[in-house]
PDB file of C-alpha atoms in Angstrom:
ATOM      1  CA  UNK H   1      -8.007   2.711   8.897  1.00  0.00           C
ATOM      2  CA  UNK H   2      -9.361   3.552   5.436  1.00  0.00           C
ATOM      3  CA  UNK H   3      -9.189   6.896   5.753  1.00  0.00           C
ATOM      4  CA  UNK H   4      -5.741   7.571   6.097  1.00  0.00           C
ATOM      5  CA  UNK H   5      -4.436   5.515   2.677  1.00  0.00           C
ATOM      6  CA  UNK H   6      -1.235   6.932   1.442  1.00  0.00           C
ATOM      7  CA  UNK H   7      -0.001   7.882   4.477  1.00  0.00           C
ATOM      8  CA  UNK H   8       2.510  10.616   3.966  1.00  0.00           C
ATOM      9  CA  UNK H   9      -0.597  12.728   1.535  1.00  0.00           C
ATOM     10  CA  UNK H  10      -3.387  12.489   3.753  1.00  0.00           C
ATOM     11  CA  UNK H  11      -1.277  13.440   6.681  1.00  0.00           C
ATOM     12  CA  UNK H  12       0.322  16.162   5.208  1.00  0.00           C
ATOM     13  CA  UNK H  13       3.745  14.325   6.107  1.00  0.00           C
ATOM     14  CA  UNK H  14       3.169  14.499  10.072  1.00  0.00           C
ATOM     15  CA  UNK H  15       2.947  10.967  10.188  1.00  0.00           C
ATOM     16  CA  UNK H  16       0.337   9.077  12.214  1.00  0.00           C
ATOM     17  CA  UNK H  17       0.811   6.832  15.216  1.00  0.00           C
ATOM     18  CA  UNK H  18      -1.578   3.791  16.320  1.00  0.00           C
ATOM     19  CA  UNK H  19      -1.622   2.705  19.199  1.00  0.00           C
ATOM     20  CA  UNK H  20      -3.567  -0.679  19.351  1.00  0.00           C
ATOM     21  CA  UNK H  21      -4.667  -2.859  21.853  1.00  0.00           C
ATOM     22  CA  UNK H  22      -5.911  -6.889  20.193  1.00  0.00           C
ATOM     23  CA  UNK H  23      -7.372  -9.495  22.387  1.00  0.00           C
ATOM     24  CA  UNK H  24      -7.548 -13.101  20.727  1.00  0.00           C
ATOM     25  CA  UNK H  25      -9.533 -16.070  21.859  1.00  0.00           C
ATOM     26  CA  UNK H  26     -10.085 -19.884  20.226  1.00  0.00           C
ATOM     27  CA  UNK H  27     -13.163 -21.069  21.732  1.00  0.00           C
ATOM     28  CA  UNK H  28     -12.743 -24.409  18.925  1.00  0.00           C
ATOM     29  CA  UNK H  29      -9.836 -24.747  16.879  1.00  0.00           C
ATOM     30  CA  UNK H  30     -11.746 -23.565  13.778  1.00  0.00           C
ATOM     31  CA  UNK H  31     -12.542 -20.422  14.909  1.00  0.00           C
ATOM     32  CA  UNK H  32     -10.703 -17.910  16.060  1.00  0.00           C
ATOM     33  CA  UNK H  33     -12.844 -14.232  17.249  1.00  0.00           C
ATOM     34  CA  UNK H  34     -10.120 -11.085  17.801  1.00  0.00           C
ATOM     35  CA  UNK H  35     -11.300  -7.511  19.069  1.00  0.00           C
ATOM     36  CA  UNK H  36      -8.977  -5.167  17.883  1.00  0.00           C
ATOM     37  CA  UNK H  37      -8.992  -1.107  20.017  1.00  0.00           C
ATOM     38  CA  UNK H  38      -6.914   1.568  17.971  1.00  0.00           C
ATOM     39  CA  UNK H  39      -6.187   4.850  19.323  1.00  0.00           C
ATOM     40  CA  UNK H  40      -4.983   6.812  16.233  1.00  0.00           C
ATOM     41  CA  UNK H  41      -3.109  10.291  16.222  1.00  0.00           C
ATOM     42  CA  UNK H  42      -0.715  12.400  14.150  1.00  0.00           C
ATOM     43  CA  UNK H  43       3.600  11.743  15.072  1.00  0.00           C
ATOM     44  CA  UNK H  44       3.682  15.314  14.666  1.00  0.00           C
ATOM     45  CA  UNK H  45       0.820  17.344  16.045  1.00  0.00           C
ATOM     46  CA  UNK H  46      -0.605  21.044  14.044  1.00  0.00           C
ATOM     47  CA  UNK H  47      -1.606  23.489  16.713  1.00  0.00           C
ATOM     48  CA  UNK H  48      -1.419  21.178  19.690  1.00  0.00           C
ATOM     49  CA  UNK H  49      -3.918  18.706  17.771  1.00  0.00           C
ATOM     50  CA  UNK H  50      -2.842  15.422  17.207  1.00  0.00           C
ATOM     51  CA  UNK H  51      -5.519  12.942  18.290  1.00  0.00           C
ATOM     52  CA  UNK H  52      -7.540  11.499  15.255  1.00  0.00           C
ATOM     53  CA  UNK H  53     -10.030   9.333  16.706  1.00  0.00           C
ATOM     54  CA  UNK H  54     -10.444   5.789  17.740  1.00  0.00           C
ATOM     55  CA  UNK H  55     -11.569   2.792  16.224  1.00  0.00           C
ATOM     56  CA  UNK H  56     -12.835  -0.954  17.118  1.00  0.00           C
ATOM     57  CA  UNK H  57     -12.776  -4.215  15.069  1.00  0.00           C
ATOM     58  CA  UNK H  58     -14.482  -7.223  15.814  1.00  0.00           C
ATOM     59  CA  UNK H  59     -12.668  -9.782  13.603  1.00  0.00           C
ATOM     60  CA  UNK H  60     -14.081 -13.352  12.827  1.00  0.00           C
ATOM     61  CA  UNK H  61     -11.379 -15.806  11.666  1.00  0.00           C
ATOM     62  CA  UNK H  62     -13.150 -19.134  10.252  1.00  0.00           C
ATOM     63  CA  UNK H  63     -11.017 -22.235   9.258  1.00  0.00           C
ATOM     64  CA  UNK H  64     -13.234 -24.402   7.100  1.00  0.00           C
ATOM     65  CA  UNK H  65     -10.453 -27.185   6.349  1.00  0.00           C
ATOM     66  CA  UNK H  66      -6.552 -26.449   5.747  1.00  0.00           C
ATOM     67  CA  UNK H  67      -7.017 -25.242   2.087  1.00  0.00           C
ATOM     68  CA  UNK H  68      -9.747 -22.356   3.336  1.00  0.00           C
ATOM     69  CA  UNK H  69     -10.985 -20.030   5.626  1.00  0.00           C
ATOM     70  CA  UNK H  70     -12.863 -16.689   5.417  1.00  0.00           C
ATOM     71  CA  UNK H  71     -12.667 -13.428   7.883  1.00  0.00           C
ATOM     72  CA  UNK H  72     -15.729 -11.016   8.337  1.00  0.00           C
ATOM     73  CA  UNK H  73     -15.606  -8.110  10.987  1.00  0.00           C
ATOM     74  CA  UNK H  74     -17.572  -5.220  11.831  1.00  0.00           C
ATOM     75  CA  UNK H  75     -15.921  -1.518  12.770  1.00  0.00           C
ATOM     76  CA  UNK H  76     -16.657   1.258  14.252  1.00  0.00           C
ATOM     77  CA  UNK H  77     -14.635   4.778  14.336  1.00  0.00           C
ATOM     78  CA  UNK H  78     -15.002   7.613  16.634  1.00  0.00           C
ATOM     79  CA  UNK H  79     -13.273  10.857  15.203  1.00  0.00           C
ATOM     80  CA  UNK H  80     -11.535  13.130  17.009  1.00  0.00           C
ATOM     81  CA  UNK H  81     -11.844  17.122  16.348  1.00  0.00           C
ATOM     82  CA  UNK H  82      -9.245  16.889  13.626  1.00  0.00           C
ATOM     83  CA  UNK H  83     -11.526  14.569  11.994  1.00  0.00           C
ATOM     84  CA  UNK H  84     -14.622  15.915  12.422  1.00  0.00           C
ATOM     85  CA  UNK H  85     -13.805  19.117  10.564  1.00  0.00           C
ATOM     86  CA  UNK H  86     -12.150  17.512   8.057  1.00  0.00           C
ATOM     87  CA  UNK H  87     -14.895  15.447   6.679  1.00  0.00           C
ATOM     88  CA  UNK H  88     -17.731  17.597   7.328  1.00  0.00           C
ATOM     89  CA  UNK H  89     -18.315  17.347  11.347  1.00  0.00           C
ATOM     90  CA  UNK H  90     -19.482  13.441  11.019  1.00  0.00           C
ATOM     91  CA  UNK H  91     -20.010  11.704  14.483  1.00  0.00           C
ATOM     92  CA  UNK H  92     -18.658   8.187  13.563  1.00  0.00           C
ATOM     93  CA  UNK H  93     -18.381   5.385  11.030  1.00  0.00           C
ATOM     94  CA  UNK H  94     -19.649   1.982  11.640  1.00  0.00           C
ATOM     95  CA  UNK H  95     -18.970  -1.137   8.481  1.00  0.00           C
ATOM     96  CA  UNK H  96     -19.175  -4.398   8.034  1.00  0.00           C
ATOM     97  CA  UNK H  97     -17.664  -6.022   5.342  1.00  0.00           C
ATOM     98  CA  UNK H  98     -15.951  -9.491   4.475  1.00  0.00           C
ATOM     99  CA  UNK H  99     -12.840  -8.977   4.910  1.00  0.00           C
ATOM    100  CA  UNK H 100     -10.938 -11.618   3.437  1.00  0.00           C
ATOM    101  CA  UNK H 101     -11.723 -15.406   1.801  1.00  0.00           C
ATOM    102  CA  UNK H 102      -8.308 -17.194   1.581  1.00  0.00           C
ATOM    103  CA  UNK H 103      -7.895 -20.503  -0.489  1.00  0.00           C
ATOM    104  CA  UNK H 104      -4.388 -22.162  -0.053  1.00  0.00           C
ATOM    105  CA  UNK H 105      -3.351 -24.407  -2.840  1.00  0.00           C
ATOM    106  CA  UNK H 106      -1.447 -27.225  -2.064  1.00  0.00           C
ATOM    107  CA  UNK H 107       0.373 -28.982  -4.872  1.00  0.00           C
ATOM    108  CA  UNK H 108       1.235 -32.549  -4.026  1.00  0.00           C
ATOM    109  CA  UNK H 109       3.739 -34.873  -6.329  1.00  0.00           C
ATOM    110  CA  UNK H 110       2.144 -38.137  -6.816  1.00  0.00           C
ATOM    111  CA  UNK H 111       5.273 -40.639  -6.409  1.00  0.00           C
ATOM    112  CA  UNK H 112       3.483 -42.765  -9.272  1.00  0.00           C
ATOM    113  CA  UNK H 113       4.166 -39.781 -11.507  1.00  0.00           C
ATOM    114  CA  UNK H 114       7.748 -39.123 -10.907  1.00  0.00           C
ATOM    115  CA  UNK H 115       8.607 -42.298 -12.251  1.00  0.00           C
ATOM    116  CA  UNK H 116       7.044 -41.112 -15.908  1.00  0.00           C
TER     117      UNK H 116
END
């Protein structure tokens, strides 16, 4: 959740708590599509308020050999009360970014070479 980045300043030390459900599926072995439900709220709650909101990711995993892959998702957040009066009485947040491209580098020793 991008709101909440240093944890212990935007929480006002009261910690926060998230409570997440994930389902995964591999419908082909490349692929690999994850739906992510958070239920966020404070450890320690300020005037019987703790609940921040709720948010869901749909997460797209794609494997395009063993030395890449690349992850796109779309979220959306519903704010709680909390929320809403802290950034101006907003009704939700929806993105969609990529999230990640990952290239793993493999090094591989040629036995021809250790023999230079």
């Amino acid at each position: 959740m991008d709101y909440f980045g240093i944890i212990s300043l935007t929480t006002q030390d009261r910690g926060l708590r998230n409570a997440h459900i994930r389902l995964v599926s591999s419908p082909i072995p490349a692929a690999t599509p994850s739906l992510w439900v958070h239920d966020f709220a404070f450890a320690e709650s300020l005037g019987g308020e703790s609940s921040v909101g709720q948010e869901i990711d749909v997460v797209w995993l794609w494997r395009y050999n063993r030395h890449a892959m690349f992850e796109a998702g779309v979220s959306g957040f519903l704010p709680a009360e909390i929320m809403r009066a802290r950034f101006g009485g907003s009704d939700g947040a929806t993105w969609g970014v990529p999230q990640r491209v990952g290239i793993i580098l493999m090094f591989y020793r040629s036995p021809a070479a250790e023999r230079l």
